[in-house]
PDB file of C-alpha atoms in Angstrom:
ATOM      1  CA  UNK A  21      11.763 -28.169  13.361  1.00 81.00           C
ATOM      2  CA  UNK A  22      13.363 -24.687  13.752  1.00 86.00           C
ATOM      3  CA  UNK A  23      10.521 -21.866  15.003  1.00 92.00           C
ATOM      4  CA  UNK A  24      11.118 -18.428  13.160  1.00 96.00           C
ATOM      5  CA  UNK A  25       9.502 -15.878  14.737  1.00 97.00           C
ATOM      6  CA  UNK A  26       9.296 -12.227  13.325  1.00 97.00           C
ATOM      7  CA  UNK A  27       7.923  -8.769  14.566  1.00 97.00           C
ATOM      8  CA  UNK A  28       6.295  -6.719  13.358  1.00 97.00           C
ATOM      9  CA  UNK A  29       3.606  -8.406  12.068  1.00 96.00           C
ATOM     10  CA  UNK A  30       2.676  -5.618   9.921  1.00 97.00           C
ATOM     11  CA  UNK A  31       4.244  -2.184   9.708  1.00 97.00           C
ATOM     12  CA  UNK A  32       3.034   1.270   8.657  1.00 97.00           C
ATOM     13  CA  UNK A  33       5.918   3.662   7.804  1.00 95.00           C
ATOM     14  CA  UNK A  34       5.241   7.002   6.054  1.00 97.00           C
ATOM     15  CA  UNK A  35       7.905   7.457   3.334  1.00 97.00           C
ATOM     16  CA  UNK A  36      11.238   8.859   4.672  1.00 97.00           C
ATOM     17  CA  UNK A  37      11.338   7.369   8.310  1.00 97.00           C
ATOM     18  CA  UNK A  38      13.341   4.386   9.288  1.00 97.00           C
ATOM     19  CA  UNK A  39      12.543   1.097  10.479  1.00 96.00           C
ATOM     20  CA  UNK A  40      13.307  -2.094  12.145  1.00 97.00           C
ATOM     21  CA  UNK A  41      12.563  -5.688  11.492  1.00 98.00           C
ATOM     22  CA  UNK A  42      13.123  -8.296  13.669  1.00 98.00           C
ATOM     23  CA  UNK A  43      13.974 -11.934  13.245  1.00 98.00           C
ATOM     24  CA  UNK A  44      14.542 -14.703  16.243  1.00 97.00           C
ATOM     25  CA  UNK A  45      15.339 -18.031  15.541  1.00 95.00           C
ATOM     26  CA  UNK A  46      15.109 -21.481  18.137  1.00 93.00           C
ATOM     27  CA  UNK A  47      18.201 -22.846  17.420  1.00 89.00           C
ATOM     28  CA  UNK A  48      21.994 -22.702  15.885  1.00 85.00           C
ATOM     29  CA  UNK A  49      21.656 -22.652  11.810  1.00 82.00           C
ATOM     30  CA  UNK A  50      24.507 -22.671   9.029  1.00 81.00           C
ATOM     31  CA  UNK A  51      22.638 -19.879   7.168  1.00 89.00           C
ATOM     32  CA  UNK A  52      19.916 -16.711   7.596  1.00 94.00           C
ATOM     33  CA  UNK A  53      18.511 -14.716   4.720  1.00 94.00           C
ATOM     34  CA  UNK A  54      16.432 -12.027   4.542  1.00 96.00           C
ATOM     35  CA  UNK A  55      13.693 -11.621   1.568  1.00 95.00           C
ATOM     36  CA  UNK A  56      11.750  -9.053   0.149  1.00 95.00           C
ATOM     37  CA  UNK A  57       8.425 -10.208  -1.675  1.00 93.00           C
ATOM     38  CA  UNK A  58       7.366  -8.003  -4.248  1.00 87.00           C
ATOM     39  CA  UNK A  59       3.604  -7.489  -4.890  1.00 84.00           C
ATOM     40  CA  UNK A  60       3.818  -9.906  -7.650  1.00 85.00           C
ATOM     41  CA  UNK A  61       5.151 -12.140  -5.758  1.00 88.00           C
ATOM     42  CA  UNK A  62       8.956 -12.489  -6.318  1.00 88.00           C
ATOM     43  CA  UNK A  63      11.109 -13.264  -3.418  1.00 89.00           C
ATOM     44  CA  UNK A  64      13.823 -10.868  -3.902  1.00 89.00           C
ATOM     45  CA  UNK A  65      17.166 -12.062  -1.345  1.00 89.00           C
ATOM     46  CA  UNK A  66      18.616  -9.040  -0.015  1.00 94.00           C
ATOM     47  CA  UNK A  67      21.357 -10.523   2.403  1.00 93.00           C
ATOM     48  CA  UNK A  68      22.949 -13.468   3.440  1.00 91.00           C
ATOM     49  CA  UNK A  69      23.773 -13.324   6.600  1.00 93.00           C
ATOM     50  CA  UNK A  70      24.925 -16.171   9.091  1.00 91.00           C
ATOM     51  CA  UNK A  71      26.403 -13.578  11.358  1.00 93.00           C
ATOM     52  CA  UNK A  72      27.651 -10.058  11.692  1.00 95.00           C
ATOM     53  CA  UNK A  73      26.544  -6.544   9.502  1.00 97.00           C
ATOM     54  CA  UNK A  74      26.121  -6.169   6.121  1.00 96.00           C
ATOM     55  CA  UNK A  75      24.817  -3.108   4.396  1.00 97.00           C
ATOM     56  CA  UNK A  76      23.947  -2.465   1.019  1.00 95.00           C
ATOM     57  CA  UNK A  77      22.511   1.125   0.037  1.00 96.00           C
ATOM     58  CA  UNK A  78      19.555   2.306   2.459  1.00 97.00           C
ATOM     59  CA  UNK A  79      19.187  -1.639   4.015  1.00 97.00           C
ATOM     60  CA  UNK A  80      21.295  -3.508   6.541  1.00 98.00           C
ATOM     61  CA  UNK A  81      21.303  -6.565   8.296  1.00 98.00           C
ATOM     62  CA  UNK A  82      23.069  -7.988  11.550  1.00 97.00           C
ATOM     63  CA  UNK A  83      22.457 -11.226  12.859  1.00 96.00           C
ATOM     64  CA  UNK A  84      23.868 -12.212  16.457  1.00 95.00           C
ATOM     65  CA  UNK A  85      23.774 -16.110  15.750  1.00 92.00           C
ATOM     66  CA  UNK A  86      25.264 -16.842  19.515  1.00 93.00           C
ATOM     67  CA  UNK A  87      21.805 -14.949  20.702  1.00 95.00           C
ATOM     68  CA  UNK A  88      19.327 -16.396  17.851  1.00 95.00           C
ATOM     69  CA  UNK A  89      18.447 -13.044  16.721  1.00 96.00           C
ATOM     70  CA  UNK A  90      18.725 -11.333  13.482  1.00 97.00           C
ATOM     71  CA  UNK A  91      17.844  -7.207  12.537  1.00 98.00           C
ATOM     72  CA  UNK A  92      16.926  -5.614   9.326  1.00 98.00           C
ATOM     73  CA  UNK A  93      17.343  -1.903   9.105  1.00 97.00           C
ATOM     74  CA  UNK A  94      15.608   0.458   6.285  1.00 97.00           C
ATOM     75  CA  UNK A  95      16.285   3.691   6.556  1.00 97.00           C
ATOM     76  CA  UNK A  96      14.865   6.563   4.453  1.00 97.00           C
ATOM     77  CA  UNK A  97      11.921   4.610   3.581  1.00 97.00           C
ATOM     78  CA  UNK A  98      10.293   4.719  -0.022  1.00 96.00           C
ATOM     79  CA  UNK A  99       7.442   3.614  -1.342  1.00 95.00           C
ATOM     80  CA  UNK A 100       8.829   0.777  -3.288  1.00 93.00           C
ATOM     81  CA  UNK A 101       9.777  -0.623  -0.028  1.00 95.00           C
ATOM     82  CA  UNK A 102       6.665  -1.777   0.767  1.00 94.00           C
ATOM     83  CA  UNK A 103       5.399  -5.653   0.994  1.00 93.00           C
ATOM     84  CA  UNK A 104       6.624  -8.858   2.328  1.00 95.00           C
ATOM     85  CA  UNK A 105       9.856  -9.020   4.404  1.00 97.00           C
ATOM     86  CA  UNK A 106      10.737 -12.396   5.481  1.00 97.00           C
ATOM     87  CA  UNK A 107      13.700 -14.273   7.341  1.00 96.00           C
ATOM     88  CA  UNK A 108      14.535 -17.664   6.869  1.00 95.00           C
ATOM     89  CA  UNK A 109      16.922 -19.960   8.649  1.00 93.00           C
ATOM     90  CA  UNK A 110      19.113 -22.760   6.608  1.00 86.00           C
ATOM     91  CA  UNK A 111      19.620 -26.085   8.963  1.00 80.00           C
ATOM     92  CA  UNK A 112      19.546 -28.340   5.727  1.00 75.00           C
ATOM     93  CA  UNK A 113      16.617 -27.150   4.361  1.00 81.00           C
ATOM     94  CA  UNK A 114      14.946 -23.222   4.755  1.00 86.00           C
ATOM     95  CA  UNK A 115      12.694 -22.144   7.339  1.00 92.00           C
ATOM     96  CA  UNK A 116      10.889 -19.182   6.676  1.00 95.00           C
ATOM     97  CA  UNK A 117       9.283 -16.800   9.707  1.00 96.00           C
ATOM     98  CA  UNK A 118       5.511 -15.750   9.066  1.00 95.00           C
ATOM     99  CA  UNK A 119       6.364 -12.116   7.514  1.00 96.00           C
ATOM    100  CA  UNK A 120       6.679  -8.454   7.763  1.00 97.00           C
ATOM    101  CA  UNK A 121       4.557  -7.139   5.872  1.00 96.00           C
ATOM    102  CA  UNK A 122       5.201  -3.110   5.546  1.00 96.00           C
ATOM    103  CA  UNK A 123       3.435  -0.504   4.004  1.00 95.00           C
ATOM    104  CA  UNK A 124       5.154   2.939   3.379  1.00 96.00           C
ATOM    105  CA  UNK A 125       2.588   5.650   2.318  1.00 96.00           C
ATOM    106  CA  UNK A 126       3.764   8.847   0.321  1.00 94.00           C
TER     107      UNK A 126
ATOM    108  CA  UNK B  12      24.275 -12.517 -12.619  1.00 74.00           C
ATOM    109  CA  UNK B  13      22.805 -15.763 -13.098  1.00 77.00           C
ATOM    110  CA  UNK B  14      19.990 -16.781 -11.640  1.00 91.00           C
ATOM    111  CA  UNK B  15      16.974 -19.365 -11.464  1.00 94.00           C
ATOM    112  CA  UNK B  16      14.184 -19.719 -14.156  1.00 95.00           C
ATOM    113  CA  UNK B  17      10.324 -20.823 -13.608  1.00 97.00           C
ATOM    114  CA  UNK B  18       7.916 -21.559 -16.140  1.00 96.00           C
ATOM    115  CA  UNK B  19       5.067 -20.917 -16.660  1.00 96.00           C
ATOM    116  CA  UNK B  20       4.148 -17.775 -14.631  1.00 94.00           C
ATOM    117  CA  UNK B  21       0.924 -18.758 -14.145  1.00 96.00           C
ATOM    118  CA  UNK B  22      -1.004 -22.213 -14.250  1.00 97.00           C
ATOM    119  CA  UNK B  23      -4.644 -22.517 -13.958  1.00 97.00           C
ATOM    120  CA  UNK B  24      -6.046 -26.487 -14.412  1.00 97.00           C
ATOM    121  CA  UNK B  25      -9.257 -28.163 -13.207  1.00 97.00           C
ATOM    122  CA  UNK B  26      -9.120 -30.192  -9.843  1.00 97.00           C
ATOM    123  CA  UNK B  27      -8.266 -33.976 -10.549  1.00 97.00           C
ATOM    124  CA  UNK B  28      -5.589 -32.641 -13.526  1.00 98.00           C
ATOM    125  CA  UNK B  29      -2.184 -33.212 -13.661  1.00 98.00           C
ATOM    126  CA  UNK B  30       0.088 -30.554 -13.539  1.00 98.00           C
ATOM    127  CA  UNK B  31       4.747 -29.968 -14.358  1.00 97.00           C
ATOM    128  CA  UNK B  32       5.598 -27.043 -12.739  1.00 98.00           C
ATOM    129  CA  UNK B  33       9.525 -26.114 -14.646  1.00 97.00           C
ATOM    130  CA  UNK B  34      12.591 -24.530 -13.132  1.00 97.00           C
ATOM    131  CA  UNK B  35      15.840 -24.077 -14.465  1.00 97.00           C
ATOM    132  CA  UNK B  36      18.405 -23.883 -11.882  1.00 95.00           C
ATOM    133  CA  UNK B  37      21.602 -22.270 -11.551  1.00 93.00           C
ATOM    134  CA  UNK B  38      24.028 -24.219 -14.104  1.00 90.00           C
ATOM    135  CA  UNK B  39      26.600 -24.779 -11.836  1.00 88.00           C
ATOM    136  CA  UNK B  40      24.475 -25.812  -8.930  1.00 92.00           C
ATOM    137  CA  UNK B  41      23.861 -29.180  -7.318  1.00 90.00           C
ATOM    138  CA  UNK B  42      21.162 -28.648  -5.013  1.00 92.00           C
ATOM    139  CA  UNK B  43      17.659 -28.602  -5.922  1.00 94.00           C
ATOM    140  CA  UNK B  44      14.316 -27.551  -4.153  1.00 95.00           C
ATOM    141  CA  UNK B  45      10.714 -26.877  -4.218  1.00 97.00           C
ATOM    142  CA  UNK B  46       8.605 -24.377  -1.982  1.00 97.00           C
ATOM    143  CA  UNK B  47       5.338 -23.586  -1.848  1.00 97.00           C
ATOM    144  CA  UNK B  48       3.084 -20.410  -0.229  1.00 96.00           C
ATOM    145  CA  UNK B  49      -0.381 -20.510   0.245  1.00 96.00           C
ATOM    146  CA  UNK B  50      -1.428 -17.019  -0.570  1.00 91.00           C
ATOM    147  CA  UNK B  51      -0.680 -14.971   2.550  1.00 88.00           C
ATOM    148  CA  UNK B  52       0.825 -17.372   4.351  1.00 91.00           C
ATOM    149  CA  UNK B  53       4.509 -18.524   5.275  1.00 91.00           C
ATOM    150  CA  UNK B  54       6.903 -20.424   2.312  1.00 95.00           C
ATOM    151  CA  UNK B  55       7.303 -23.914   3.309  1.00 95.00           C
ATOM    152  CA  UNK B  56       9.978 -26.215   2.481  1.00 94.00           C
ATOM    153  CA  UNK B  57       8.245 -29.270  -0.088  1.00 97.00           C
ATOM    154  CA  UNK B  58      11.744 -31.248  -0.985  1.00 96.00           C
ATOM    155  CA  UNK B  59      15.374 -30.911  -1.669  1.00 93.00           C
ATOM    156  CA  UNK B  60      17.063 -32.826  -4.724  1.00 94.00           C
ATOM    157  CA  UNK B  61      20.572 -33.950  -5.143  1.00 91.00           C
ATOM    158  CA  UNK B  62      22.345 -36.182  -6.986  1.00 89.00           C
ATOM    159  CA  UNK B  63      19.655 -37.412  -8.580  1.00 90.00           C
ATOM    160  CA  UNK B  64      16.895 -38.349  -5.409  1.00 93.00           C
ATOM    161  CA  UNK B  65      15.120 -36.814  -2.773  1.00 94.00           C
ATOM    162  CA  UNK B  66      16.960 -35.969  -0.171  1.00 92.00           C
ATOM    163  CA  UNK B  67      14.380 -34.236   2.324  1.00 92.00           C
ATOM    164  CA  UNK B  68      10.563 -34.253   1.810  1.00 94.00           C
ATOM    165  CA  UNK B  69       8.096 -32.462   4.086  1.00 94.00           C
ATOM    166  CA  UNK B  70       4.392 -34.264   5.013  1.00 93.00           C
ATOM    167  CA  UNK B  71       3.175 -32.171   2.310  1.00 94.00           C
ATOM    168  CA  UNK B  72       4.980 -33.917  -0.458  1.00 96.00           C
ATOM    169  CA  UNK B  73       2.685 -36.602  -0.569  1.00 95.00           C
ATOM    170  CA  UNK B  74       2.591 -39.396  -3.189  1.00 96.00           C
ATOM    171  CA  UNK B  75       0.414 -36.879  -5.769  1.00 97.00           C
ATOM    172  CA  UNK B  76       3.618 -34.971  -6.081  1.00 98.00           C
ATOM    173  CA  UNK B  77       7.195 -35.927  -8.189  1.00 97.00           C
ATOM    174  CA  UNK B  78      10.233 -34.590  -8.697  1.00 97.00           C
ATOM    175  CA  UNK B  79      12.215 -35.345 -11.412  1.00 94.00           C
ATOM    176  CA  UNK B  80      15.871 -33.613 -13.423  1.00 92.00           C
ATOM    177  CA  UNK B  81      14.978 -35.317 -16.961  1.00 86.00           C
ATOM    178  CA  UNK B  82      18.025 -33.317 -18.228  1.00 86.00           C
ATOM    179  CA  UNK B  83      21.143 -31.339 -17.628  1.00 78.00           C
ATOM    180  CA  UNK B  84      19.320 -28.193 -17.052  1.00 87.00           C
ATOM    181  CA  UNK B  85      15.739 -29.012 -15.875  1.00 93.00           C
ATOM    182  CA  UNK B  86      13.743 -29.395 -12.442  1.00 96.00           C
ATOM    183  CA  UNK B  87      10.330 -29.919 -12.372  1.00 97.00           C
ATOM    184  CA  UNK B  88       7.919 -30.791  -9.954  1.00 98.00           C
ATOM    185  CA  UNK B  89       4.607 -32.933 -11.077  1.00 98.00           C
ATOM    186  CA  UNK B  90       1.524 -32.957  -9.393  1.00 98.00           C
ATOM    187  CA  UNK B  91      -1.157 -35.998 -10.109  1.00 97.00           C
ATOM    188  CA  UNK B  92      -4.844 -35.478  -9.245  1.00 97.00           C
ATOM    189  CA  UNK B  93      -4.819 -32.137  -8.278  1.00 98.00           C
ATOM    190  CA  UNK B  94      -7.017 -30.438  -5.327  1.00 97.00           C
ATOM    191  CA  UNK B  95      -8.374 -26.835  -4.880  1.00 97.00           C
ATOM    192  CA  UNK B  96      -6.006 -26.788  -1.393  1.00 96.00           C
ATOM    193  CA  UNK B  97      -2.881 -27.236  -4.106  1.00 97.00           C
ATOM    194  CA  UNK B  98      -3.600 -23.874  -5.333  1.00 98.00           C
ATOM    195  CA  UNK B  99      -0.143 -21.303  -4.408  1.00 97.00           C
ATOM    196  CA  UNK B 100       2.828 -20.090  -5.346  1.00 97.00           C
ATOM    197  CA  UNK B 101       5.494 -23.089  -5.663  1.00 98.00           C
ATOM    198  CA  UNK B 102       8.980 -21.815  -5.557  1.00 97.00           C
ATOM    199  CA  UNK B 103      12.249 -23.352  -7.035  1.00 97.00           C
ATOM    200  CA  UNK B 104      15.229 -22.792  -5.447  1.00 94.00           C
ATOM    201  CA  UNK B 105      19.140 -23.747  -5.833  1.00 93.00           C
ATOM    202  CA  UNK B 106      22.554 -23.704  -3.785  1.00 90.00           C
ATOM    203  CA  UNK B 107      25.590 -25.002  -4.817  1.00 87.00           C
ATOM    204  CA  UNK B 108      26.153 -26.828  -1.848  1.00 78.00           C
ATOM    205  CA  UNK B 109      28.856 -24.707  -0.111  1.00 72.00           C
ATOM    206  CA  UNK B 110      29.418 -24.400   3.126  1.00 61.00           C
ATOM    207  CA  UNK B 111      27.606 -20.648   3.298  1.00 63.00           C
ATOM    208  CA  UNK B 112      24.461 -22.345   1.627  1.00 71.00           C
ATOM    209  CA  UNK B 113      23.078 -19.553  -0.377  1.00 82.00           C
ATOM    210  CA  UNK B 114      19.287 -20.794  -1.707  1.00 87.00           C
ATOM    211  CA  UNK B 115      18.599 -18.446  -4.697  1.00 89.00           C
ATOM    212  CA  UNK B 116      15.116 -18.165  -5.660  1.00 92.00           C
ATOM    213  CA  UNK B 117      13.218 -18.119  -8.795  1.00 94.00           C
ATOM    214  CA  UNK B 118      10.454 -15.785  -9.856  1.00 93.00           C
ATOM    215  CA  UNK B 119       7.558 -18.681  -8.689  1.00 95.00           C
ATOM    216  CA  UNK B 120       4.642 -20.112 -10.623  1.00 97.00           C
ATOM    217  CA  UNK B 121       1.389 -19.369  -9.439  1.00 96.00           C
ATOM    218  CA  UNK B 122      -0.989 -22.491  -9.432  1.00 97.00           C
ATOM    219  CA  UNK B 123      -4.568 -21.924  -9.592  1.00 97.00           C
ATOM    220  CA  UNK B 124      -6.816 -25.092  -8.942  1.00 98.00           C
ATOM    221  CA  UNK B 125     -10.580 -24.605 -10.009  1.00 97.00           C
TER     222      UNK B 125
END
């Protein structure tokens, strides 16, 4: 199957500073999203993102699919930010990487 | 915006117990799947659903666990003779098939196995 691989493993932000998450991926896929995971749990999609840069308030994405690589950007951290980010990779079925997991202290 | 239902919250049964995990999907969507995450590890893929059979099943789905659409609204997932290593978060999850592939997530139903 497809490896996900994602870095950090774990992430210590104080609130206000920016960060990035990284996301490769083994081989060519029809589809990347990126999740947040809530502390109870939810998996929260906050892009879609096969290829190119999408933003959407204080997070962005860009995935370069021809290099197997995809970034998520949070700027201006808050504390609500914090818990699980993961990436997963569509080739007819998701595969998730092992995490972010991020902690942003007041 | 519409999105994907999961009931109950949170199951707790005894080991050896049978156990119908619910999901309502997306109305308009075709594709149908089940995840599961052992607590603090990765989601992994269990089975995808269309047209009314399994279409992809990991090693994990063994012959304890079913999948069923008993209506034009429901997806559940069944699991006979339960074991303590069942006990995670099992995920539902529906696309409409398209070419882009979207999966949208429910909220998850937390099995506990005693």
């Amino acid at each position: 199957g497809i490896q996900v691989e994602q870095s950090p493993p774990d992430l210590i932000l104080q609130e206000g500073a920016n960060s990035t998450l990284r996301c490769n991926f083994s081989d060519s896929v029809n589809n990347l999203q990126w999740f947040h995971q809530n502390p109870w749990g939810q998996l929260i999609n906050l892009f879609y993102i096969p290829s190119g840069t999408k933003q959407n308030g204080r997070l962005s994405a860009t995935t370069v699919a021809t290099e197997r690589y995809s970034l998520l950007y949070i700027s201006s951290s808050q504390t609500t930010d914090s818990g699980v980010y993961f990436c997963a990779v569509n080739f007819n079925k998701f595969y998730f990487g092992s995490g972010t997991k991020l902690n942003v202290k007041p | 915006e519409p999105e994907v239902t999961q009931t109950p919250s949170h199951q707790v049964t005894q080991m050896g117990q049978e156990v119908i995990l619910r999901c309502v999907p997306i109305s308009n969507h075709l594709y149908f799947y089940w995840y599961r995450q052992i607590l603090g590890q990765k989601v992994e893929f269990l089975v995808s659903f269309y047209n009314n059979e399994i279409s992809e099943k990991s090693e994990i789905f063994d012959d304890r666990f079913s999948v069923e659409r008993p209506d034009g609204s429901n997806f559940t997932l069944k699991i006979r003779s339960t074991k303590l290593e069942d006990s995670a978060m099992y995920f539902c999850a529906s696309s409409d098939g398209s070419v882009s592939d979207t999966q949208y997530f429910g909220p998850g139903t937390r099995l506990t196995v005693l």
